[in-house]
Every structure is written in C-alpha cells, then in structure tokens.
mmCIF file of C-alpha atoms (C1' of nucleotides) in Angstrom:
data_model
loop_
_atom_site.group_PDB
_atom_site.id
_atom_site.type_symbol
_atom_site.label_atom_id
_atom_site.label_comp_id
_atom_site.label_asym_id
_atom_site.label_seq_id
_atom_site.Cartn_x
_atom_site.Cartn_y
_atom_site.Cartn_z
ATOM 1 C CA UNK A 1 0.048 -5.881 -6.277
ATOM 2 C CA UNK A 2 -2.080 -4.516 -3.552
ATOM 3 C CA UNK A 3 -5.686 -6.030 -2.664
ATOM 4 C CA UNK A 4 -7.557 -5.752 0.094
ATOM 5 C CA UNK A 5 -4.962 -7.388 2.145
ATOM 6 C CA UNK A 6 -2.408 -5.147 1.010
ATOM 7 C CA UNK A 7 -4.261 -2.281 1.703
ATOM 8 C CA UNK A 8 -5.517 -3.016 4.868
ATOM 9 C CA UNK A 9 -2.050 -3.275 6.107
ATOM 10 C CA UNK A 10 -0.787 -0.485 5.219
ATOM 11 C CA UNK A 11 -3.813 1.708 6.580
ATOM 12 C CA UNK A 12 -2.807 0.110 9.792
ATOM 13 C CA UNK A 13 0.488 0.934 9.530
ATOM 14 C CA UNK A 14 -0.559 4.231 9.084
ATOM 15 C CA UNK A 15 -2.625 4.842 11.705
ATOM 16 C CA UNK A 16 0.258 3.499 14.179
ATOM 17 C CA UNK A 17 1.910 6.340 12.890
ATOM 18 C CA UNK A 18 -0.379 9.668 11.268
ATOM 19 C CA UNK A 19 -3.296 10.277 14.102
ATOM 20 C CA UNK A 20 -2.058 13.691 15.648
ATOM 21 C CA UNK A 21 0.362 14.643 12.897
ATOM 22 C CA UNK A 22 0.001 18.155 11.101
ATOM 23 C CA UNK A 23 0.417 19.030 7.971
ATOM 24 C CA UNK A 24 2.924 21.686 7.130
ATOM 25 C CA UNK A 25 3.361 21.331 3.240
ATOM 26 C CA UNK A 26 2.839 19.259 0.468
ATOM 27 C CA UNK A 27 4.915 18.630 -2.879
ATOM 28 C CA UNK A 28 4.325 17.241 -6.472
ATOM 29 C CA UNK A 29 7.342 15.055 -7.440
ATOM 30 C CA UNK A 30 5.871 13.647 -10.365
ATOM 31 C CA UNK A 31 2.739 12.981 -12.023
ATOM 32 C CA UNK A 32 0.194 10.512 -11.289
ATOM 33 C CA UNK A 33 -2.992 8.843 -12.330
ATOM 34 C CA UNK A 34 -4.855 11.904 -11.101
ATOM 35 C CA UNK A 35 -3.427 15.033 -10.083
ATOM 36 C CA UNK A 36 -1.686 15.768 -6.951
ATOM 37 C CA UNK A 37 -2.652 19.390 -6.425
ATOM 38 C CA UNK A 38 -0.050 20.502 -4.154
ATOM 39 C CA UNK A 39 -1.398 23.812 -4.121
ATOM 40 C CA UNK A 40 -4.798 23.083 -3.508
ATOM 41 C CA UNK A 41 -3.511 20.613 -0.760
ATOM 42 C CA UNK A 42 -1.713 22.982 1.073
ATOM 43 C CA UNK A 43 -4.889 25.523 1.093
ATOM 44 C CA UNK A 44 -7.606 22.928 2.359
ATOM 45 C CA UNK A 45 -5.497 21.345 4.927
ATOM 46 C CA UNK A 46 -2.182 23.089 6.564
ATOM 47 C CA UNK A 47 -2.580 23.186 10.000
ATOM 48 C CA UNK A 48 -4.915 20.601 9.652
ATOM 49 C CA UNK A 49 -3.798 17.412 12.120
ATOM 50 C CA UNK A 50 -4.552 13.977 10.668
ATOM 51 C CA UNK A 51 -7.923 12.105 13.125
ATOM 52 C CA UNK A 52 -7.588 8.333 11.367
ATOM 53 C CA UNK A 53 -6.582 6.420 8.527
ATOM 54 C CA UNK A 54 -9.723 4.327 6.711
ATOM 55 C CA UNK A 55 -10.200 1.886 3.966
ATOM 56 C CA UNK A 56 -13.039 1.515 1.637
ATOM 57 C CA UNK A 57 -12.006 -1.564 -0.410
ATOM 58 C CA UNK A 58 -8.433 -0.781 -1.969
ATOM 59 C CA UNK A 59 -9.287 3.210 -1.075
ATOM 60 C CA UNK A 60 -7.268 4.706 1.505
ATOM 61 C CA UNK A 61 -8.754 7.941 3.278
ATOM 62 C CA UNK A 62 -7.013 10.236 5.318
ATOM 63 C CA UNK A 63 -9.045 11.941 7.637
ATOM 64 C CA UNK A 64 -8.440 15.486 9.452
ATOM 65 C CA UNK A 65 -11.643 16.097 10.945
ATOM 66 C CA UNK A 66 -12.716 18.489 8.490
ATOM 67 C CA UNK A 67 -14.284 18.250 4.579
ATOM 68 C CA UNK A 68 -11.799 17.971 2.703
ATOM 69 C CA UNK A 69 -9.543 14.560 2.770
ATOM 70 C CA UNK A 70 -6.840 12.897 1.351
ATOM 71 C CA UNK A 71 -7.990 10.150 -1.099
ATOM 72 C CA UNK A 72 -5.480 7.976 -1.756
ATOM 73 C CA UNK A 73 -5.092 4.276 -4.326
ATOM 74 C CA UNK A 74 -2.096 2.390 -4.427
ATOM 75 C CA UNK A 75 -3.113 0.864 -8.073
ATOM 76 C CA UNK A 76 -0.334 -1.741 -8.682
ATOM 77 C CA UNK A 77 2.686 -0.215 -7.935
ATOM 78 C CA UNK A 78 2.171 2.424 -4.994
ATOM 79 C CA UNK A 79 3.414 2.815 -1.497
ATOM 80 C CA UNK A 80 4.312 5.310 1.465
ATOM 81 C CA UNK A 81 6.819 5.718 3.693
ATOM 82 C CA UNK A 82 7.497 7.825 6.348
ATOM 83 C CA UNK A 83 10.577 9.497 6.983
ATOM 84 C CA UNK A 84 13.027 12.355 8.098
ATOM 85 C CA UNK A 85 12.949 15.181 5.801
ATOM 86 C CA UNK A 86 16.900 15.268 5.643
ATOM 87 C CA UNK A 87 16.629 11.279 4.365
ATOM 88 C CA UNK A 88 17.451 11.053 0.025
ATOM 89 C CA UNK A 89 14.568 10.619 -1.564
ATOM 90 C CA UNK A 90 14.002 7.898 -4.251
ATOM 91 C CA UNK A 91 13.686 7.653 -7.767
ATOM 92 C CA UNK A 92 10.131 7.082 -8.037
ATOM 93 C CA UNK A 93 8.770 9.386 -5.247
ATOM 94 C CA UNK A 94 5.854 11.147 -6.568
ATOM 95 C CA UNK A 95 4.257 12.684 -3.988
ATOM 96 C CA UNK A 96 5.320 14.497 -0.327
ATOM 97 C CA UNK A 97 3.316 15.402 2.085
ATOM 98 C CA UNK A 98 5.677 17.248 4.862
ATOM 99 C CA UNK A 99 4.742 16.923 8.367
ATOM 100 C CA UNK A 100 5.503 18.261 11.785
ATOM 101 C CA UNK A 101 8.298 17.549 13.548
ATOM 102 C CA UNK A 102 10.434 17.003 10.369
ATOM 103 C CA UNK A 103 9.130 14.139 8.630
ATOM 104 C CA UNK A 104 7.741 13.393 5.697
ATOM 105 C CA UNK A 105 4.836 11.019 4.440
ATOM 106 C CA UNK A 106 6.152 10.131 1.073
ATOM 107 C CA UNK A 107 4.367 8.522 -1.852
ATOM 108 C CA UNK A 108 6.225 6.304 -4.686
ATOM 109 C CA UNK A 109 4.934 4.193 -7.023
ATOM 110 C CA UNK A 110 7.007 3.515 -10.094
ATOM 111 C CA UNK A 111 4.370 2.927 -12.827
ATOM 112 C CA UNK A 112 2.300 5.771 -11.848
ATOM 113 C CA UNK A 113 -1.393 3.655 -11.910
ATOM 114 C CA UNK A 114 -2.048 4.981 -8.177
ATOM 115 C CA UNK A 115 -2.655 8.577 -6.865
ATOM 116 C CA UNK A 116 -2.880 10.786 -3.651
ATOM 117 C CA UNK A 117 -5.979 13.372 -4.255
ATOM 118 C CA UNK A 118 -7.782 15.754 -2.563
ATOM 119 C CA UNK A 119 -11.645 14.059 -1.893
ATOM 120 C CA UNK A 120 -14.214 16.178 -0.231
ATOM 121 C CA UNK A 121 -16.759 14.035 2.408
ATOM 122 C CA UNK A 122 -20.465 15.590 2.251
ATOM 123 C CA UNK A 123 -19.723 14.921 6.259
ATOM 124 C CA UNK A 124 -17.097 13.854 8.786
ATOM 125 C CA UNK A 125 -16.764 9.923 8.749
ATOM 126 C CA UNK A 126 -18.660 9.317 5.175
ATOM 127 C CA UNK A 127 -16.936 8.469 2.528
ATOM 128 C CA UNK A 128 -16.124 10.333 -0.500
ATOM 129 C CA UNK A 129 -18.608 10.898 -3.656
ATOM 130 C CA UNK A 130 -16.728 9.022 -5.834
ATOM 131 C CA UNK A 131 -16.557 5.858 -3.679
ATOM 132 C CA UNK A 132 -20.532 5.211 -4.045
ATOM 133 C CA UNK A 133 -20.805 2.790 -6.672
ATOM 134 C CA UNK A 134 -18.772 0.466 -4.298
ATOM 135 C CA UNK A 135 -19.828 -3.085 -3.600
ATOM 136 C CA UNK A 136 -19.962 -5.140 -0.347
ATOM 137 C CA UNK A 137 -16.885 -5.224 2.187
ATOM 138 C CA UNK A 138 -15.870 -8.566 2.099
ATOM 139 C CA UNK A 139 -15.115 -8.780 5.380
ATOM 140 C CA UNK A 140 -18.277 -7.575 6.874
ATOM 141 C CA UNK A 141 -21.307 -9.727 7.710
ATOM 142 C CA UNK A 142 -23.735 -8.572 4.729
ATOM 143 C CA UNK A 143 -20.919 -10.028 2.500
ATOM 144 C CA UNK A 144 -22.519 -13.837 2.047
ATOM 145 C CA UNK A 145 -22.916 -16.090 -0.438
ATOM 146 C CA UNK A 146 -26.590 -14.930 -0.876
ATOM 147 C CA UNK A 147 -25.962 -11.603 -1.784
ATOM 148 C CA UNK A 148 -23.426 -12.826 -4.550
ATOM 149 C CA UNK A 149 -26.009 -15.600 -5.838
ATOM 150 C CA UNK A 150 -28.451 -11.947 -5.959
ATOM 151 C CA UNK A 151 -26.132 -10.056 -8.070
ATOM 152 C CA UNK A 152 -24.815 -13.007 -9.971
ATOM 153 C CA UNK A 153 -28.443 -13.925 -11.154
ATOM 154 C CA UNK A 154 -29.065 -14.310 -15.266
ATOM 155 C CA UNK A 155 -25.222 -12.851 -15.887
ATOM 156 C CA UNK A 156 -23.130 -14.677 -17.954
ATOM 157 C CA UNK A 157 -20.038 -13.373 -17.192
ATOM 158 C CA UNK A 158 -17.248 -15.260 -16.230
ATOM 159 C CA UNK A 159 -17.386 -15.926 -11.889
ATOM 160 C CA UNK A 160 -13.782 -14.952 -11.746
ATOM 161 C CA UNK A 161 -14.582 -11.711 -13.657
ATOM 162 C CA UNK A 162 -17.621 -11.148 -11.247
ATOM 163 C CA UNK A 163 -15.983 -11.476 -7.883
ATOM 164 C CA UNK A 164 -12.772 -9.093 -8.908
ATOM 165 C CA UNK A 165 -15.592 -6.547 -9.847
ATOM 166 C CA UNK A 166 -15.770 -3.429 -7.326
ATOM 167 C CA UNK A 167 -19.208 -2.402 -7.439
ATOM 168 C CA UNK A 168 -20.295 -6.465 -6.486
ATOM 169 C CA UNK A 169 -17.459 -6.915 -3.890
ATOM 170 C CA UNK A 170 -14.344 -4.768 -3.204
ATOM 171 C CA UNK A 171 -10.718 -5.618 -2.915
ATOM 172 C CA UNK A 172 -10.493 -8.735 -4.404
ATOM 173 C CA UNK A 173 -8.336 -8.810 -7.272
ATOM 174 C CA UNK A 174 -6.603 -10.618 -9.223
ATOM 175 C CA UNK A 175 -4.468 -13.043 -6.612
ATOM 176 C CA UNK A 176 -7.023 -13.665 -4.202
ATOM 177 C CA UNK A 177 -9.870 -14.027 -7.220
ATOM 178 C CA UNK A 178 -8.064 -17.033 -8.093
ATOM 179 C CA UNK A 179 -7.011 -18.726 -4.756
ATOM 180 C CA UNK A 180 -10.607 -18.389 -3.629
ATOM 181 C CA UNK A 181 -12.338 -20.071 -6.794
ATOM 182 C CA UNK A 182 -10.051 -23.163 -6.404
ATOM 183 C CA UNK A 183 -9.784 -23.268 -2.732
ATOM 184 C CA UNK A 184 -13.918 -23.320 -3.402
ATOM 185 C CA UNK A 185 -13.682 -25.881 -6.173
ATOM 186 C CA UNK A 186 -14.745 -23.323 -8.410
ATOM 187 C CA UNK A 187 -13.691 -22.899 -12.253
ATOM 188 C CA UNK A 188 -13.278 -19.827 -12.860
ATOM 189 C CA UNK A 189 -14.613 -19.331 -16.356
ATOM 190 C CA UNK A 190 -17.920 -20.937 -15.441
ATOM 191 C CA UNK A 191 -21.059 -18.122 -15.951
ATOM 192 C CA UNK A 192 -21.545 -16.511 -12.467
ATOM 193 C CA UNK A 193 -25.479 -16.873 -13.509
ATOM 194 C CA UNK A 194 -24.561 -20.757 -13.504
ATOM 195 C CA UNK A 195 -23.170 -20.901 -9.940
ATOM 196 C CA UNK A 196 -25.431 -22.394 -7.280
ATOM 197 C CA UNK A 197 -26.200 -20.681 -3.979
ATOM 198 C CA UNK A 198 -24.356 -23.944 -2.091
ATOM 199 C CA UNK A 199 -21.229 -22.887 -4.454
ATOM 200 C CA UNK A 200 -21.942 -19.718 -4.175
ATOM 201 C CA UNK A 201 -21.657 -19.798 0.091
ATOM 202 C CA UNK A 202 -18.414 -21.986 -0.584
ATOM 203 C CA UNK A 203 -16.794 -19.237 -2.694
ATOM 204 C CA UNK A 204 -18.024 -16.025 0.029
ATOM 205 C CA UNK A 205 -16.209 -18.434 2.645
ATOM 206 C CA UNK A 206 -13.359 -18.750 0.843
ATOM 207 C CA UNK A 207 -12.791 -14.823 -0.190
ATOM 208 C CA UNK A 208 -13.337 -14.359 3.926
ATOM 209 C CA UNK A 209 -10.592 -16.590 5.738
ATOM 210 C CA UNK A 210 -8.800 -16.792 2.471
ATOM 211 C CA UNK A 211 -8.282 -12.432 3.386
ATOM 212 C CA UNK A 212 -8.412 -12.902 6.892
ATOM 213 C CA UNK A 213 -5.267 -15.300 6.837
ATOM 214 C CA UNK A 214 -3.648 -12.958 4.149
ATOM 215 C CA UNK A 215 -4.004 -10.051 6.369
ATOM 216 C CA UNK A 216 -2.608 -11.658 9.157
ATOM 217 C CA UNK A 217 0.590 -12.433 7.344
ATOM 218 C CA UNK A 218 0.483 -8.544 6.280
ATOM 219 C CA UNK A 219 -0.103 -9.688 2.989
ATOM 220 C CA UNK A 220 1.194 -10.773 -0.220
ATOM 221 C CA UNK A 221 4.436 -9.414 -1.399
ATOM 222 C CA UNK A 222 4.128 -10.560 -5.543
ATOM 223 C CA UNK A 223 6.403 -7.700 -7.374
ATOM 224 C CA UNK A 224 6.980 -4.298 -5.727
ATOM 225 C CA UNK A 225 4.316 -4.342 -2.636
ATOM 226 C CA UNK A 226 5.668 -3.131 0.476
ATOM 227 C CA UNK A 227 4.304 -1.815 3.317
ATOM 228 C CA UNK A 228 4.679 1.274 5.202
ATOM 229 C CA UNK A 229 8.050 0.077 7.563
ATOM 230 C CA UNK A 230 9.586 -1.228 3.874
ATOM 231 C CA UNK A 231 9.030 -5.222 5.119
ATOM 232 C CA UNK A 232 7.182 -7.779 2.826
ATOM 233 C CA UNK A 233 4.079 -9.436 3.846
ATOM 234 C CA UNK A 234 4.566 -13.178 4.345
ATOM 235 C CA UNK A 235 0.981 -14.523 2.144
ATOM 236 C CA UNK A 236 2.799 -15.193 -1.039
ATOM 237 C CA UNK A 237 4.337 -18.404 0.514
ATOM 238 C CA UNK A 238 0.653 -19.833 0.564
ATOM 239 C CA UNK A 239 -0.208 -18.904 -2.529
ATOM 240 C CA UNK A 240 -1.731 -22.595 -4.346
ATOM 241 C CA UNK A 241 -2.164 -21.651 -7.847
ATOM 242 C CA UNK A 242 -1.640 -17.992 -8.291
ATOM 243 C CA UNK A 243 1.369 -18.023 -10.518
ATOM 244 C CA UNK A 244 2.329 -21.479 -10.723
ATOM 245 C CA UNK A 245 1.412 -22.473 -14.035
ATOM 246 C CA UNK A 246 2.877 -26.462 -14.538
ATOM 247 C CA UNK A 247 2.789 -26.491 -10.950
ATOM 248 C CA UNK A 248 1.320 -29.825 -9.048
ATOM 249 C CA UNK A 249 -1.670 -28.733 -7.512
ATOM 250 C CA UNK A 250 -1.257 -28.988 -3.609
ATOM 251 C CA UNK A 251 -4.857 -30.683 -3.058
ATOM 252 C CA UNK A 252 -4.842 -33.085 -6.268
ATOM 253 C CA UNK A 253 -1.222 -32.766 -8.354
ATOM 254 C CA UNK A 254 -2.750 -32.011 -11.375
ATOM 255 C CA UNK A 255 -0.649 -29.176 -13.381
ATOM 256 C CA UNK A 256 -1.746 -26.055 -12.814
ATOM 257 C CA UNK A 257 -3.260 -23.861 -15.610
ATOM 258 C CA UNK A 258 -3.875 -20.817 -16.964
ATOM 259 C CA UNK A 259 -6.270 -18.928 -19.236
ATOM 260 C CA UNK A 260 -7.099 -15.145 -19.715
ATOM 261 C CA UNK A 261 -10.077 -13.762 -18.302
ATOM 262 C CA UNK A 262 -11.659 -10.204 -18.433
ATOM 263 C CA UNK A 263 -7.835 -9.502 -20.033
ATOM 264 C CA UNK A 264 -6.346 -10.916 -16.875
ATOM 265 C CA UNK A 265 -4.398 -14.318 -16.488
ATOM 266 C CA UNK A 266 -6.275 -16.476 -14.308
ATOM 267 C CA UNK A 267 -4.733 -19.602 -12.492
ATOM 268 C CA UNK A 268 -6.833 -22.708 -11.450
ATOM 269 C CA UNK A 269 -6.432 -26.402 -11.457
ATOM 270 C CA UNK A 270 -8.490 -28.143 -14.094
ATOM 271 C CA UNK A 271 -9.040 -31.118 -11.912
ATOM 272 C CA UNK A 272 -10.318 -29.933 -8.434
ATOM 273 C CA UNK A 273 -11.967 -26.903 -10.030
ATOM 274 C CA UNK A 274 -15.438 -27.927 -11.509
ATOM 275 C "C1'" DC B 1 -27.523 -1.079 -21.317
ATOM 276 C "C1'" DC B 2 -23.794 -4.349 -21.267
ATOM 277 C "C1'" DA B 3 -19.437 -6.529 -22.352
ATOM 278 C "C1'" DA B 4 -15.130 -6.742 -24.428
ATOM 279 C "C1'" DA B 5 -11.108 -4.287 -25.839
ATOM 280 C "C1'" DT B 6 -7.736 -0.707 -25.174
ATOM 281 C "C1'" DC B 7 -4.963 2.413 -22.732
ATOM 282 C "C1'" DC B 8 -2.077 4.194 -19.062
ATOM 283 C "C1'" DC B 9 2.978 3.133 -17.123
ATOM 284 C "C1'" DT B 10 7.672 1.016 -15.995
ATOM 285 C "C1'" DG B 11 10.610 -2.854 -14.769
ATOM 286 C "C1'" DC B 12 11.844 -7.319 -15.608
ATOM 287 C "C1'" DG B 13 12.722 -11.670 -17.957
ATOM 288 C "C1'" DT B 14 13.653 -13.784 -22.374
ATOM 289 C "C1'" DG B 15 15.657 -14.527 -26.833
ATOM 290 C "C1'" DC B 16 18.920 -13.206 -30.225
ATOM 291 C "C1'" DT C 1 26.468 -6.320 -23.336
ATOM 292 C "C1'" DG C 2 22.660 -4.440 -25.646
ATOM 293 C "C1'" DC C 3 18.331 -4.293 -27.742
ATOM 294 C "C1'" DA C 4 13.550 -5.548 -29.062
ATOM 295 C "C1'" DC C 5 9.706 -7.561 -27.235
ATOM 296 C "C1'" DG C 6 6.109 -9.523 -24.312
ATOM 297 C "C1'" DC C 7 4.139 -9.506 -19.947
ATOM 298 C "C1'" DA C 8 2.431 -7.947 -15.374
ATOM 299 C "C1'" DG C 9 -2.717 -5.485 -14.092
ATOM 300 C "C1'" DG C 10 -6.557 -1.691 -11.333
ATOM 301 C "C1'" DG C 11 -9.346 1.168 -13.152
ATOM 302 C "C1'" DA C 12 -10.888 4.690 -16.667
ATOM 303 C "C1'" DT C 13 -12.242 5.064 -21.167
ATOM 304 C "C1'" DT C 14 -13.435 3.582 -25.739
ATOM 305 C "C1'" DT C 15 -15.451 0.484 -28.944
ATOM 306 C "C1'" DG C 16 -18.777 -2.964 -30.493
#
DNA sequence: CCAAATCCCTGCGTGC
DNA sequence: TGCACGCAGGGATTTG
C-alpha cells in the first residue's frame, strides 16, 4: 500500500520519464474515487507538454506549466505505467492519458480508492487548494520532534493514530506508523498528549531514516504496490513488526502483537514498546 | 468542536 | 471445486 515511500518513488520514476511529453488525449476506462473528466482533461491541457512531476505527501502533481494540473492519489491499490499504445491493456486500467510519440501513461488500480483529477494551482509551482490542510513533510527540517510534542499537546488520542494523521504529518501510514513507534520504543496506544518531548524526538527520528532507508530500497512492496517500470521495492524485507503477529521480535523475541487502532491493525512488541 | 464508526472497493486466504 | 465470509486500509463522510 503506498506511503510516502511508495509515492516518492514513483514520482521519480516519473519524472525520468514525463518532463517534455505532450498530451494528445485522454480516456476514462473506468470509474474512480473522483471523476476522471476526460473531456475536461483534454480541453485544459492538449498540447500542453508535462514541466515536472511533484509530491505533496502521498499527492502526486503533474505539472504543465500552466493552471490547470493533473492531481493524482494512488489510495491503496493504484499505479501507472507507461507504455506503447499498440500494448493490451489490463483488466483494471482506469484511466489513459495518451501521449506523443505513441505512448500511453496508463492508470490501474483494482479497488478503485485512488484517482487521476484535474486540480487547478492559484499559480505555477503552488500546490493545489485542496492540499492546504496538509501537515509537515516528514522529510524536511521543520518536521522535529518539537513540532509533534506542539500538536500532540492535551490530545488523547492514540500516538499511532496521531502520526498516520495528514494534517499533523503526511505520508505516514499505516506500515511505517508502526515500524517507527517500536523502532522508537513507543506503544502505540499510549495518548499522544502523554508522550514526552525526549520520546517525542525519538519517534520524529525514527519516521526520518526509517523513510529515508525505505525510499532507498524503492519502497515496500506489501500487496499490489508497484512502481512505474512494474519492479517491487525491496523495504518489505526489513519490515520488524508490521505484519508479523506471533513473530519473535528482532530486538527482544517477545511475540509480536496486534491490536486495532483508529479501525486499523496496529503491530508492536509489548516488551520493547513502553 | 472532536472522535469514533462507517463506507467505498476488489482480491485473497480460510473454512466447510 | 465452489461458495460464504472476513480481512486488508486512505480518505471522505456520517454518527455520536
């Protein structure tokens, strides 16, 4: 399931591959968490030639140099790939965007929780309207364990909870929420108004090399993420307690468990995590 | 205002 | 082999 990770490298896939591309068409194969307005599309941006490929936590914007942009979320089961117009397409493509030069930038994603949308930018290089209730880049220096101790302050929800939420912190979800609260020695159901700021340093440490290192395997391949060539990342071999329920925990062999949190399951070791 | 629950969707693993 | 069922979860929406 994509993250921040994920995400990041597949916009880097992409931008080996879109920056002086034009669009030529653009086709609805099937529907999607928000509409692909083919149409609409086609009108804002044919002829239009693609400048970069950004991210803005697990948002993926397509820029042409003008205001209108392709918004794009992979949600759990999305992915592109590029090909040759004359190449079969697949079952669960949903979206095509055709291309010059006879290729195609196709969309699929088999349970349909993801989209590619038309987004307008008030101007060139900011991000769209609906991104602004995002929360701090994880990866950038702001990100720090004071700012989470500022936000966490008098809530009682669960830390886990708080850190997958996007308006504190983007792209952290669900795998990395839990490998970074026990690689901190965090447990995860604790109150995130209960955390102290030396925990709370720990766990922004943590959610940095912890994405860092999954990035630079290309990320976690758990289920149906692929990225943009069709190869798996590599991260889900260093996975410590993210699906191993029973499993020996690699720092103290205590068996891994699991409880549900904000409706998600939620792995940690009941030793090591305090 | 906040938090918890529900829904969306499809494939896969399990039990019978 | 087939079928019912539970589970996976990011984010929007509904309910309490």
């Amino acid at each position: 399931m994509p993250e921040l990770p994920e995400v990041e490298t597949v916009v880097k896939a992409l931008n080996s591959v879109l920056p002086g591309r034009t669009l030529r068409a653009a086709e609805e194969v099937g529907r999607l968490r928000r509409s692909f307005d083919a149409k609409e599309i086609v009108r804002r941006l044919r002829g239009k030639t693609v400048q970069q490929v950004r991210r803005r936590g697990k948002y993926i914007i397509v820029d042409f140099g003008v205001e209108a942009a392709l918004l794009a979320h992979l949600g759990m089961t999305g992915s592109f790939r590029l090909e040759a117009a004359a190449t079969p397409r697949r079952k669960h493509d949903r979206a095509v965007l055709s291309l010059d030069g006879g290729e195609e930038l196709r969309y699929a994603d088999i349970r349909r929780f993801g989209f590619v949308a038309l987004a307008f930018l008030s101007r060139p290089e900011r991000w769209p309207e609906e991104l602004a209730d995002l929360g701090l880049e994880p990866l950038e220096r702001r990100f720090s364990g004071g700012a989470l101790a500022a936000r966490a302050a008098g809530l009682k929800t669960p830390v886990k909870v708080f850190i997958m939420d996007q308006r504190v912190t983007v792209g952290v979800g669900n795998i990395y929420a839990s490998e970074a609260l026990h690689a901190a020695g965090i447990d995860p159901r604790r109150s995130a108004g209960g955390v102290g700021p030396e925990e709370w340093n720990r766990v922004a440490a943590e959610i940095k090399r912890i994405l860092r290192n999954a990035i630079r395997r290309g990320g976690s391949s758990i289920r149906n993420y692929r990225t943009v060539n069709g190869s798996e990342g590599g991260f889900q071999r260093e996975l410590r307690v993210y699906g191993k329920k029973g499993v020996a925990c690699p720092a103290c062999g205590e068996a891994v468990e699991t409880v549900r949190l904000g409706g998600r399951s939620t792995f940690f070791c009941p030793r090591c995590q305090t």
